[in-house]
mmCIF file of C-alpha atoms in Angstrom:
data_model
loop_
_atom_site.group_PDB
_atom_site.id
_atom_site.type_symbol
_atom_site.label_atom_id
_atom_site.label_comp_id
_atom_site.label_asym_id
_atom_site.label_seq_id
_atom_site.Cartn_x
_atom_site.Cartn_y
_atom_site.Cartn_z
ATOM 1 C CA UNK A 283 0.000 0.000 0.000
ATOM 2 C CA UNK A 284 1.118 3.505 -0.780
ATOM 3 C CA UNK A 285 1.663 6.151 1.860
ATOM 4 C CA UNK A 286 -0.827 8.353 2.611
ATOM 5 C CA UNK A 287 -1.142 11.657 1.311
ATOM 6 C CA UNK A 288 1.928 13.874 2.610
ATOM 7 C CA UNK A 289 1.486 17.754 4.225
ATOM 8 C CA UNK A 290 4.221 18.805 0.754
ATOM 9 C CA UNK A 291 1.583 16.436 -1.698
ATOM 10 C CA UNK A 292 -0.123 19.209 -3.926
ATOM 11 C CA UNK A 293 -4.374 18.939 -3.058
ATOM 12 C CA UNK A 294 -5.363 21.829 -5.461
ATOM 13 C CA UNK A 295 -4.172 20.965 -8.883
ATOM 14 C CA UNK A 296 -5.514 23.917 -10.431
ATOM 15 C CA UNK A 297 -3.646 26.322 -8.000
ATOM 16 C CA UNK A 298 -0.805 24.384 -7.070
ATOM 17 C CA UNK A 299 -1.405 23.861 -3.815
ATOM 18 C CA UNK A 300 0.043 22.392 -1.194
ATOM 19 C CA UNK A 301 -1.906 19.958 2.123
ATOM 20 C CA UNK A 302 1.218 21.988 4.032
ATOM 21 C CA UNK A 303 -0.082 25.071 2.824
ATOM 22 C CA UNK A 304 -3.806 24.857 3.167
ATOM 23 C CA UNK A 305 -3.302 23.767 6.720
ATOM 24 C CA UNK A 306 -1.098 26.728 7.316
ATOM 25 C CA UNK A 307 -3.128 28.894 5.911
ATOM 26 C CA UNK A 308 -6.048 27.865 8.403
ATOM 27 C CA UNK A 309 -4.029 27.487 11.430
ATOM 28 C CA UNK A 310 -2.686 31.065 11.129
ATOM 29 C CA UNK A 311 -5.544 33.117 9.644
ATOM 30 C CA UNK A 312 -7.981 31.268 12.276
ATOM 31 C CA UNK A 313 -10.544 31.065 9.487
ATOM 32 C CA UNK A 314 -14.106 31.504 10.534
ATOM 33 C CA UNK A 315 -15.943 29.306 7.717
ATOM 34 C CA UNK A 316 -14.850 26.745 5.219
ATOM 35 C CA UNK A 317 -15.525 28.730 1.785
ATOM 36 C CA UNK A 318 -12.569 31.150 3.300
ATOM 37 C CA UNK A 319 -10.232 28.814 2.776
ATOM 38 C CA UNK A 320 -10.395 29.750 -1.288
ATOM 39 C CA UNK A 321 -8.360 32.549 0.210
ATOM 40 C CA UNK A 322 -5.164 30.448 -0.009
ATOM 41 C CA UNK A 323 -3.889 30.613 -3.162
ATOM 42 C CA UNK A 324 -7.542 29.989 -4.926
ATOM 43 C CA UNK A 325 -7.703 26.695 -3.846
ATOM 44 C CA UNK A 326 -11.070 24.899 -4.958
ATOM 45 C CA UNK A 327 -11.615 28.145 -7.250
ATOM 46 C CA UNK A 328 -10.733 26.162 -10.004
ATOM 47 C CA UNK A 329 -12.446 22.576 -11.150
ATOM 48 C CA UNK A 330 -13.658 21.861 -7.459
ATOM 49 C CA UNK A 331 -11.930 18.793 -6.806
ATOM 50 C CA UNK A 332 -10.186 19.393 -3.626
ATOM 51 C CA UNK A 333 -13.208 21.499 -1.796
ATOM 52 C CA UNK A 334 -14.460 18.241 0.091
ATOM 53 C CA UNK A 335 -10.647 18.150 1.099
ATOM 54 C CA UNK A 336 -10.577 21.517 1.996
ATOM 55 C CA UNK A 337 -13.913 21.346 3.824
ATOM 56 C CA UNK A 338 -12.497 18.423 5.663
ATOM 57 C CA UNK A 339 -9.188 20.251 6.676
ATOM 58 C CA UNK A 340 -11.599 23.203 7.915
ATOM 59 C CA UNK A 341 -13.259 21.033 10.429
ATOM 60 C CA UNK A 342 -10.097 18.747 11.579
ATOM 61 C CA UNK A 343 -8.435 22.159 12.553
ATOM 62 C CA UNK A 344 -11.942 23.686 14.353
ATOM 63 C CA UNK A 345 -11.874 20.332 16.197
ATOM 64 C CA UNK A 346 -8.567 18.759 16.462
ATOM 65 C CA UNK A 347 -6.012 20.703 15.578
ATOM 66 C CA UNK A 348 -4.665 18.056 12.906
ATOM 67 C CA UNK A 349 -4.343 18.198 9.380
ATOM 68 C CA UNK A 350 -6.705 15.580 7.719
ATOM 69 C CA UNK A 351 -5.686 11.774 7.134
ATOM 70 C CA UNK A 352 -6.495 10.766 4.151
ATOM 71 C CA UNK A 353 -6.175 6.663 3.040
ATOM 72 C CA UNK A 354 -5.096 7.222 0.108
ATOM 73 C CA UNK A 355 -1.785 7.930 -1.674
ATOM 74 C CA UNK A 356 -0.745 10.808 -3.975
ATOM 75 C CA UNK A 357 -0.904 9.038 -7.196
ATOM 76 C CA UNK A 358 -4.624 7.601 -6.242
ATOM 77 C CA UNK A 359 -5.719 10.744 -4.953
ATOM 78 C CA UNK A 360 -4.150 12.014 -8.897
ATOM 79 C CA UNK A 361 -5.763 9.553 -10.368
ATOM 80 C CA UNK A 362 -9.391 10.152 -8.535
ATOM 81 C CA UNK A 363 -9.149 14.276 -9.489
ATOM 82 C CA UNK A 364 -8.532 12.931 -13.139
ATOM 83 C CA UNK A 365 -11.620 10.632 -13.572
ATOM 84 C CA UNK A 366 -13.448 13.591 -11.781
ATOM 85 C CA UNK A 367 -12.544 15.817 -14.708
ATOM 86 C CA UNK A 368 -13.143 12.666 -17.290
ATOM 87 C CA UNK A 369 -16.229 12.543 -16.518
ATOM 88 C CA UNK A 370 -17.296 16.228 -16.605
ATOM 89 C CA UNK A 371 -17.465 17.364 -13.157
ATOM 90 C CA UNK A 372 -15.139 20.002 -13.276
ATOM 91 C CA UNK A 373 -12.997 21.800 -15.651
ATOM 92 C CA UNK A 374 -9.377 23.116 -14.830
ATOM 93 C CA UNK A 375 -8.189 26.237 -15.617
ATOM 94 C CA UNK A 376 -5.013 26.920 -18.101
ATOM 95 C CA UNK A 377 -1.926 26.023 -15.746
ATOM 96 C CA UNK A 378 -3.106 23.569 -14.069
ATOM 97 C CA UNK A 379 -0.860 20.594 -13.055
ATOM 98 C CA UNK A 380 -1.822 18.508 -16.418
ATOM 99 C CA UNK A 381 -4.023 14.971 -15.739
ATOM 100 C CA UNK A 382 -1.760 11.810 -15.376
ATOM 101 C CA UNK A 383 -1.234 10.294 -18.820
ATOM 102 C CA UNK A 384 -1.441 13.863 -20.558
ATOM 103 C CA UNK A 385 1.297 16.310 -21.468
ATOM 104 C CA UNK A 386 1.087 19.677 -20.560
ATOM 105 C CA UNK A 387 0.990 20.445 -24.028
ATOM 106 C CA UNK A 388 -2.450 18.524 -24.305
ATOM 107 C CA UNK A 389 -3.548 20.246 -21.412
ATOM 108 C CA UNK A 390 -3.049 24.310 -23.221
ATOM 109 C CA UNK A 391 -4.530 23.555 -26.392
ATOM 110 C CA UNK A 392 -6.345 26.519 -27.680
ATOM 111 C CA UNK A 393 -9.642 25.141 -28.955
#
């Protein structure tokens, strides 16, 4: 089994954002509700994704203090975003970390 998602493992791919940072970010600014958290860098501005994640890191740090554990690994939690966008639920925004099996190239395409 693969290790579980790391506090330096990017959570918004649209943004580029890191667990580390999100965490931070609430910790420090002692947010007040979860839809603040967009704040940090635009996380879950972009093809909505991570907000369950972020939502979930809201209420581990009202109540514990602790950054969420997750089960799954970086690569899963890559490949789960992906077949969220495959099958329409979200579209990322130009610079986005590119969907595993795509080039960034693919990704910028100009329609």
């Amino acid at each position: 089994m693969s290790p579980a998602l790391e506090l330096d493992d990017t959570i918004c791919y649209c943004f580029h954002v890191s667990k580390r940072k999100i965490v931070n970010y609430i910790r420090i600014h002692k947010l007040k509700r979860p839809s603040q958290v967009s704040q940090c860098g635009g996380a879950g501005t972009g093809c909505g994704w991570c907000v369950s994640y972020l939502k979930r890191y809201f209420e581990a740090a009202a109540t514990t203090n602790e950054p969420g554990n997750e089960s799954q690994s970086a690569e899963e939690y890559a490949q789960q975003r992906a077949a969220y966008i495959a099958a329409g639920n979200g579209t990322p925004p130009a610079g986005a970390i590119p969907l595993p099996g795509t080039s960034s190239h693919d990704s910028d395409s100009i329609a």
